[in-house]
C-alpha cells in the first residue's frame, strides 16, 4: 500500500510534538490536550498495527479504538511517561504501522475490517465494516492531520515557531 500521505501526516504531527518540551510554557488546558493527543495516537497506532497484521495474514481483521479513548489507559500512559517518551512512542508505533502497510499488497486495501469506534466518553459511535484502504485513507487525510493541526495551533499560541 502507498504510505506517502500517511508518512507525511506523521511527520507533521511529530514536528509539532517535538516543538514542545516538558518545560514548555503551555497553559494547562493546552498541555493536557497535547498529552492526550500523543497518548491517544500512540495507543490507536498499536490497535491499527494489530489490524494490519491480521490483514497481511489474511485473517479476519478488527479495530476497536476503545483502549485509545480510555481515560484509564491514557492516564496510565501519561503518568508513566514524559512528553519526550510519548513523542518517541508515537514515532515508533507510526513506523511499525507504516512498515506493515508498506508490506501490504495494494489488493488488500479492499479487505473488510470490523470497526468499533467510541468517543472520549466511551460511547459507541460506530460499529460496522470498513474497507482497510478507507481506514488508512481516513487516518492519512483526516485523523492524523487533524491532530497535527491541533498540536501546531497550541504551540503557536505559546509564541514559539
PDB file of C-alpha atoms in Angstrom:
ATOM      1  CA  UNK A   1       0.000   0.000   0.000  1.00  0.00           C
ATOM      2  CA  UNK A   2       1.140   3.551  -0.656  1.00  0.00           C
ATOM      3  CA  UNK A   3       2.051   5.208   2.639  1.00  0.00           C
ATOM      4  CA  UNK A   4       3.267   8.559   1.295  1.00  0.00           C
ATOM      5  CA  UNK A   5       0.349  10.647   2.586  1.00  0.00           C
ATOM      6  CA  UNK A   6       0.255   8.891   5.942  1.00  0.00           C
ATOM      7  CA  UNK A   7       4.018   9.236   6.423  1.00  0.00           C
ATOM      8  CA  UNK A   8       3.788  12.982   5.697  1.00  0.00           C
ATOM      9  CA  UNK A   9       0.920  13.336   8.174  1.00  0.00           C
ATOM     10  CA  UNK A  10       3.028  11.669  10.872  1.00  0.00           C
ATOM     11  CA  UNK A  11       5.992  13.927  10.048  1.00  0.00           C
ATOM     12  CA  UNK A  12       3.831  17.000  10.675  1.00  0.00           C
ATOM     13  CA  UNK A  13       2.400  15.563  13.883  1.00  0.00           C
ATOM     14  CA  UNK A  14       5.847  14.663  15.175  1.00  0.00           C
ATOM     15  CA  UNK A  15       7.288  18.057  14.227  1.00  0.00           C
ATOM     16  CA  UNK A  16       4.582  19.767  16.255  1.00  0.00           C
ATOM     17  CA  UNK A  17       5.092  17.365  19.161  1.00  0.00           C
ATOM     18  CA  UNK A  18       8.871  17.844  19.135  1.00  0.00           C
ATOM     19  CA  UNK A  19       8.487  21.609  19.377  1.00  0.00           C
ATOM     20  CA  UNK A  20       7.021  21.068  22.856  1.00  0.00           C
ATOM     21  CA  UNK A  21       9.147  20.030  25.809  1.00  0.00           C
ATOM     22  CA  UNK A  22       8.290  19.035  29.354  1.00  0.00           C
ATOM     23  CA  UNK A  23       9.166  22.616  30.311  1.00  0.00           C
ATOM     24  CA  UNK A  24       7.294  24.423  27.512  1.00  0.00           C
ATOM     25  CA  UNK A  25       5.192  27.318  28.812  1.00  0.00           C
ATOM     26  CA  UNK A  26       1.824  25.930  27.762  1.00  0.00           C
ATOM     27  CA  UNK A  27      -1.411  26.760  29.547  1.00  0.00           C
ATOM     28  CA  UNK A  28      -2.697  23.751  31.498  1.00  0.00           C
ATOM     29  CA  UNK A  29      -5.547  23.116  29.034  1.00  0.00           C
ATOM     30  CA  UNK A  30      -3.143  23.133  26.080  1.00  0.00           C
ATOM     31  CA  UNK A  31      -0.672  20.867  27.893  1.00  0.00           C
ATOM     32  CA  UNK A  32      -3.483  18.438  28.723  1.00  0.00           C
ATOM     33  CA  UNK A  33      -4.597  18.391  25.087  1.00  0.00           C
ATOM     34  CA  UNK A  34      -1.057  17.824  23.776  1.00  0.00           C
ATOM     35  CA  UNK A  35      -0.574  14.993  26.266  1.00  0.00           C
ATOM     36  CA  UNK A  36      -3.946  13.438  25.395  1.00  0.00           C
ATOM     37  CA  UNK A  37      -3.305  13.571  21.641  1.00  0.00           C
ATOM     38  CA  UNK A  38       0.084  11.882  21.895  1.00  0.00           C
ATOM     39  CA  UNK A  39      -1.215   9.137  24.189  1.00  0.00           C
ATOM     40  CA  UNK A  40      -4.297   8.624  22.007  1.00  0.00           C
ATOM     41  CA  UNK A  41      -2.284   8.376  18.772  1.00  0.00           C
ATOM     42  CA  UNK A  42       0.288   6.040  20.309  1.00  0.00           C
ATOM     43  CA  UNK A  43      -2.436   3.730  21.611  1.00  0.00           C
ATOM     44  CA  UNK A  44      -4.525   3.837  18.441  1.00  0.00           C
ATOM     45  CA  UNK A  45      -1.496   3.020  16.294  1.00  0.00           C
ATOM     46  CA  UNK A  46      -0.988  -0.128  18.364  1.00  0.00           C
ATOM     47  CA  UNK A  47      -4.543  -1.210  17.509  1.00  0.00           C
ATOM     48  CA  UNK A  48      -4.078  -0.376  13.832  1.00  0.00           C
ATOM     49  CA  UNK A  49      -0.814  -2.312  13.692  1.00  0.00           C
ATOM     50  CA  UNK A  50      -2.654  -5.327  15.077  1.00  0.00           C
ATOM     51  CA  UNK A  51      -5.305  -4.994  12.382  1.00  0.00           C
ATOM     52  CA  UNK A  52      -2.587  -4.556   9.746  1.00  0.00           C
ATOM     53  CA  UNK A  53      -1.021  -7.852  10.838  1.00  0.00           C
ATOM     54  CA  UNK A  54      -4.423  -9.547  10.536  1.00  0.00           C
ATOM     55  CA  UNK A  55      -4.962  -8.093   7.054  1.00  0.00           C
ATOM     56  CA  UNK A  56      -1.485  -9.216   5.971  1.00  0.00           C
ATOM     57  CA  UNK A  57      -2.122 -12.731   7.299  1.00  0.00           C
ATOM     58  CA  UNK A  58      -5.498 -12.954   5.574  1.00  0.00           C
ATOM     59  CA  UNK A  59      -7.250 -13.264   8.931  1.00  0.00           C
ATOM     60  CA  UNK A  60     -10.495 -11.510   9.916  1.00  0.00           C
ATOM     61  CA  UNK A  61      -9.433  -8.026  10.986  1.00  0.00           C
ATOM     62  CA  UNK A  62     -10.985  -5.973  13.748  1.00  0.00           C
ATOM     63  CA  UNK A  63     -10.321  -2.467  15.029  1.00  0.00           C
ATOM     64  CA  UNK A  64     -11.590  -1.247  18.375  1.00  0.00           C
ATOM     65  CA  UNK A  65     -10.443   2.210  19.414  1.00  0.00           C
ATOM     66  CA  UNK A  66     -11.791   1.919  22.981  1.00  0.00           C
ATOM     67  CA  UNK A  67      -8.316   1.414  24.517  1.00  0.00           C
ATOM     68  CA  UNK A  68      -7.085   4.540  22.700  1.00  0.00           C
ATOM     69  CA  UNK A  69     -10.006   6.545  24.089  1.00  0.00           C
ATOM     70  CA  UNK A  70      -9.972   5.065  27.590  1.00  0.00           C
ATOM     71  CA  UNK A  71      -9.455   7.657  30.310  1.00  0.00           C
ATOM     72  CA  UNK A  72      -7.784   4.989  32.444  1.00  0.00           C
ATOM     73  CA  UNK A  73      -5.385   3.793  29.727  1.00  0.00           C
ATOM     74  CA  UNK A  74      -4.471   7.344  28.757  1.00  0.00           C
ATOM     75  CA  UNK A  75      -3.990   8.420  32.386  1.00  0.00           C
ATOM     76  CA  UNK A  76      -1.759   5.393  32.979  1.00  0.00           C
ATOM     77  CA  UNK A  77       0.353   6.207  29.943  1.00  0.00           C
ATOM     78  CA  UNK A  78       0.600   9.877  30.914  1.00  0.00           C
ATOM     79  CA  UNK A  79       1.618   9.100  34.490  1.00  0.00           C
ATOM     80  CA  UNK A  80       4.343   6.700  33.399  1.00  0.00           C
ATOM     81  CA  UNK A  81       5.972   8.689  30.583  1.00  0.00           C
ATOM     82  CA  UNK A  82       7.414  12.095  29.822  1.00  0.00           C
ATOM     83  CA  UNK A  83       6.427  14.198  26.846  1.00  0.00           C
ATOM     84  CA  UNK A  84       9.627  13.156  25.081  1.00  0.00           C
ATOM     85  CA  UNK A  85       8.905   9.473  25.739  1.00  0.00           C
ATOM     86  CA  UNK A  86       5.338   9.835  24.421  1.00  0.00           C
ATOM     87  CA  UNK A  87       6.614  11.554  21.293  1.00  0.00           C
ATOM     88  CA  UNK A  88       9.087   8.709  20.757  1.00  0.00           C
ATOM     89  CA  UNK A  89       6.308   6.167  21.334  1.00  0.00           C
ATOM     90  CA  UNK A  90       4.218   7.847  18.634  1.00  0.00           C
ATOM     91  CA  UNK A  91       7.233   7.716  16.297  1.00  0.00           C
ATOM     92  CA  UNK A  92       7.921   4.027  16.979  1.00  0.00           C
ATOM     93  CA  UNK A  93       4.292   2.974  16.655  1.00  0.00           C
ATOM     94  CA  UNK A  94       3.855   5.015  13.480  1.00  0.00           C
ATOM     95  CA  UNK A  95       6.983   3.458  11.960  1.00  0.00           C
ATOM     96  CA  UNK A  96       5.706  -0.007  12.817  1.00  0.00           C
ATOM     97  CA  UNK A  97       2.323   0.723  11.227  1.00  0.00           C
ATOM     98  CA  UNK A  98       3.912   2.283   8.134  1.00  0.00           C
ATOM     99  CA  UNK A  99       6.232  -0.708   7.757  1.00  0.00           C
ATOM    100  CA  UNK A 100       3.306  -3.126   7.907  1.00  0.00           C
ATOM    101  CA  UNK A 101       1.349  -1.062   5.393  1.00  0.00           C
ATOM    102  CA  UNK A 102       4.306  -0.901   3.016  1.00  0.00           C
ATOM    103  CA  UNK A 103       4.403  -4.715   3.032  1.00  0.00           C
ATOM    104  CA  UNK A 104       0.651  -4.908   2.387  1.00  0.00           C
ATOM    105  CA  UNK A 105      -0.229  -5.566  -1.265  1.00  0.00           C
ATOM    106  CA  UNK A 106      -2.480  -2.897  -2.758  1.00  0.00           C
ATOM    107  CA  UNK A 107      -5.169  -5.504  -3.418  1.00  0.00           C
ATOM    108  CA  UNK A 108      -5.577  -5.935   0.347  1.00  0.00           C
ATOM    109  CA  UNK A 109      -6.930  -2.367   0.550  1.00  0.00           C
ATOM    110  CA  UNK A 110     -10.304  -3.887  -0.301  1.00  0.00           C
ATOM    111  CA  UNK A 111     -10.237  -6.161   2.747  1.00  0.00           C
ATOM    112  CA  UNK A 112     -13.186  -5.588   5.052  1.00  0.00           C
ATOM    113  CA  UNK A 113     -12.395  -4.745   8.651  1.00  0.00           C
ATOM    114  CA  UNK A 114     -14.881  -4.815  11.512  1.00  0.00           C
ATOM    115  CA  UNK A 115     -14.541  -1.439  13.185  1.00  0.00           C
ATOM    116  CA  UNK A 116     -15.889  -0.343  16.547  1.00  0.00           C
ATOM    117  CA  UNK A 117     -15.297   3.281  17.416  1.00  0.00           C
ATOM    118  CA  UNK A 118     -16.083   5.089  20.648  1.00  0.00           C
ATOM    119  CA  UNK A 119     -15.888   8.750  21.625  1.00  0.00           C
ATOM    120  CA  UNK A 120     -13.952  10.189  24.576  1.00  0.00           C
ATOM    121  CA  UNK A 121     -16.826   9.327  26.877  1.00  0.00           C
ATOM    122  CA  UNK A 122     -16.668   5.671  25.854  1.00  0.00           C
ATOM    123  CA  UNK A 123     -19.937   5.895  23.935  1.00  0.00           C
ATOM    124  CA  UNK A 124     -20.058   3.749  20.827  1.00  0.00           C
ATOM    125  CA  UNK A 125     -20.381   5.924  17.736  1.00  0.00           C
ATOM    126  CA  UNK A 126     -19.743   3.322  15.030  1.00  0.00           C
ATOM    127  CA  UNK A 127     -19.809  -0.462  14.766  1.00  0.00           C
ATOM    128  CA  UNK A 128     -19.737  -1.726  11.202  1.00  0.00           C
ATOM    129  CA  UNK A 129     -17.397  -2.873   8.479  1.00  0.00           C
ATOM    130  CA  UNK A 130     -14.995  -0.592   6.653  1.00  0.00           C
ATOM    131  CA  UNK A 131     -12.576  -1.238   3.834  1.00  0.00           C
ATOM    132  CA  UNK A 132      -8.980  -1.369   5.072  1.00  0.00           C
ATOM    133  CA  UNK A 133      -7.902   1.149   2.444  1.00  0.00           C
ATOM    134  CA  UNK A 134     -10.582   3.572   3.668  1.00  0.00           C
ATOM    135  CA  UNK A 135      -9.387   3.201   7.261  1.00  0.00           C
ATOM    136  CA  UNK A 136      -5.857   4.113   6.205  1.00  0.00           C
ATOM    137  CA  UNK A 137      -7.035   6.935   3.917  1.00  0.00           C
ATOM    138  CA  UNK A 138      -9.046   8.463   6.778  1.00  0.00           C
ATOM    139  CA  UNK A 139      -6.036   8.137   9.079  1.00  0.00           C
ATOM    140  CA  UNK A 140      -3.769   9.783   6.496  1.00  0.00           C
ATOM    141  CA  UNK A 141      -6.099  12.532   5.308  1.00  0.00           C
ATOM    142  CA  UNK A 142      -8.241  13.346   8.342  1.00  0.00           C
ATOM    143  CA  UNK A 143      -7.288  11.814  11.677  1.00  0.00           C
ATOM    144  CA  UNK A 144      -3.533  12.415  11.924  1.00  0.00           C
ATOM    145  CA  UNK A 145      -3.622  15.791  10.077  1.00  0.00           C
ATOM    146  CA  UNK A 146      -6.372  16.955  12.444  1.00  0.00           C
ATOM    147  CA  UNK A 147      -4.285  16.078  15.477  1.00  0.00           C
ATOM    148  CA  UNK A 148      -1.184  17.654  13.894  1.00  0.00           C
ATOM    149  CA  UNK A 149      -3.077  20.914  13.269  1.00  0.00           C
ATOM    150  CA  UNK A 150      -4.391  20.856  16.836  1.00  0.00           C
ATOM    151  CA  UNK A 151      -0.884  20.485  18.267  1.00  0.00           C
ATOM    152  CA  UNK A 152       0.581  23.094  15.924  1.00  0.00           C
ATOM    153  CA  UNK A 153      -2.070  25.651  16.924  1.00  0.00           C
ATOM    154  CA  UNK A 154      -1.343  25.092  20.612  1.00  0.00           C
ATOM    155  CA  UNK A 155       2.399  25.544  20.039  1.00  0.00           C
ATOM    156  CA  UNK A 156       1.790  28.738  18.017  1.00  0.00           C
ATOM    157  CA  UNK A 157      -0.240  30.093  20.917  1.00  0.00           C
ATOM    158  CA  UNK A 158       2.871  29.980  23.122  1.00  0.00           C
ATOM    159  CA  UNK A 159       4.724  32.369  20.830  1.00  0.00           C
ATOM    160  CA  UNK A 160       7.117  29.682  19.643  1.00  0.00           C
ATOM    161  CA  UNK A 161       7.617  28.945  15.923  1.00  0.00           C
TER     162      UNK A 161
END
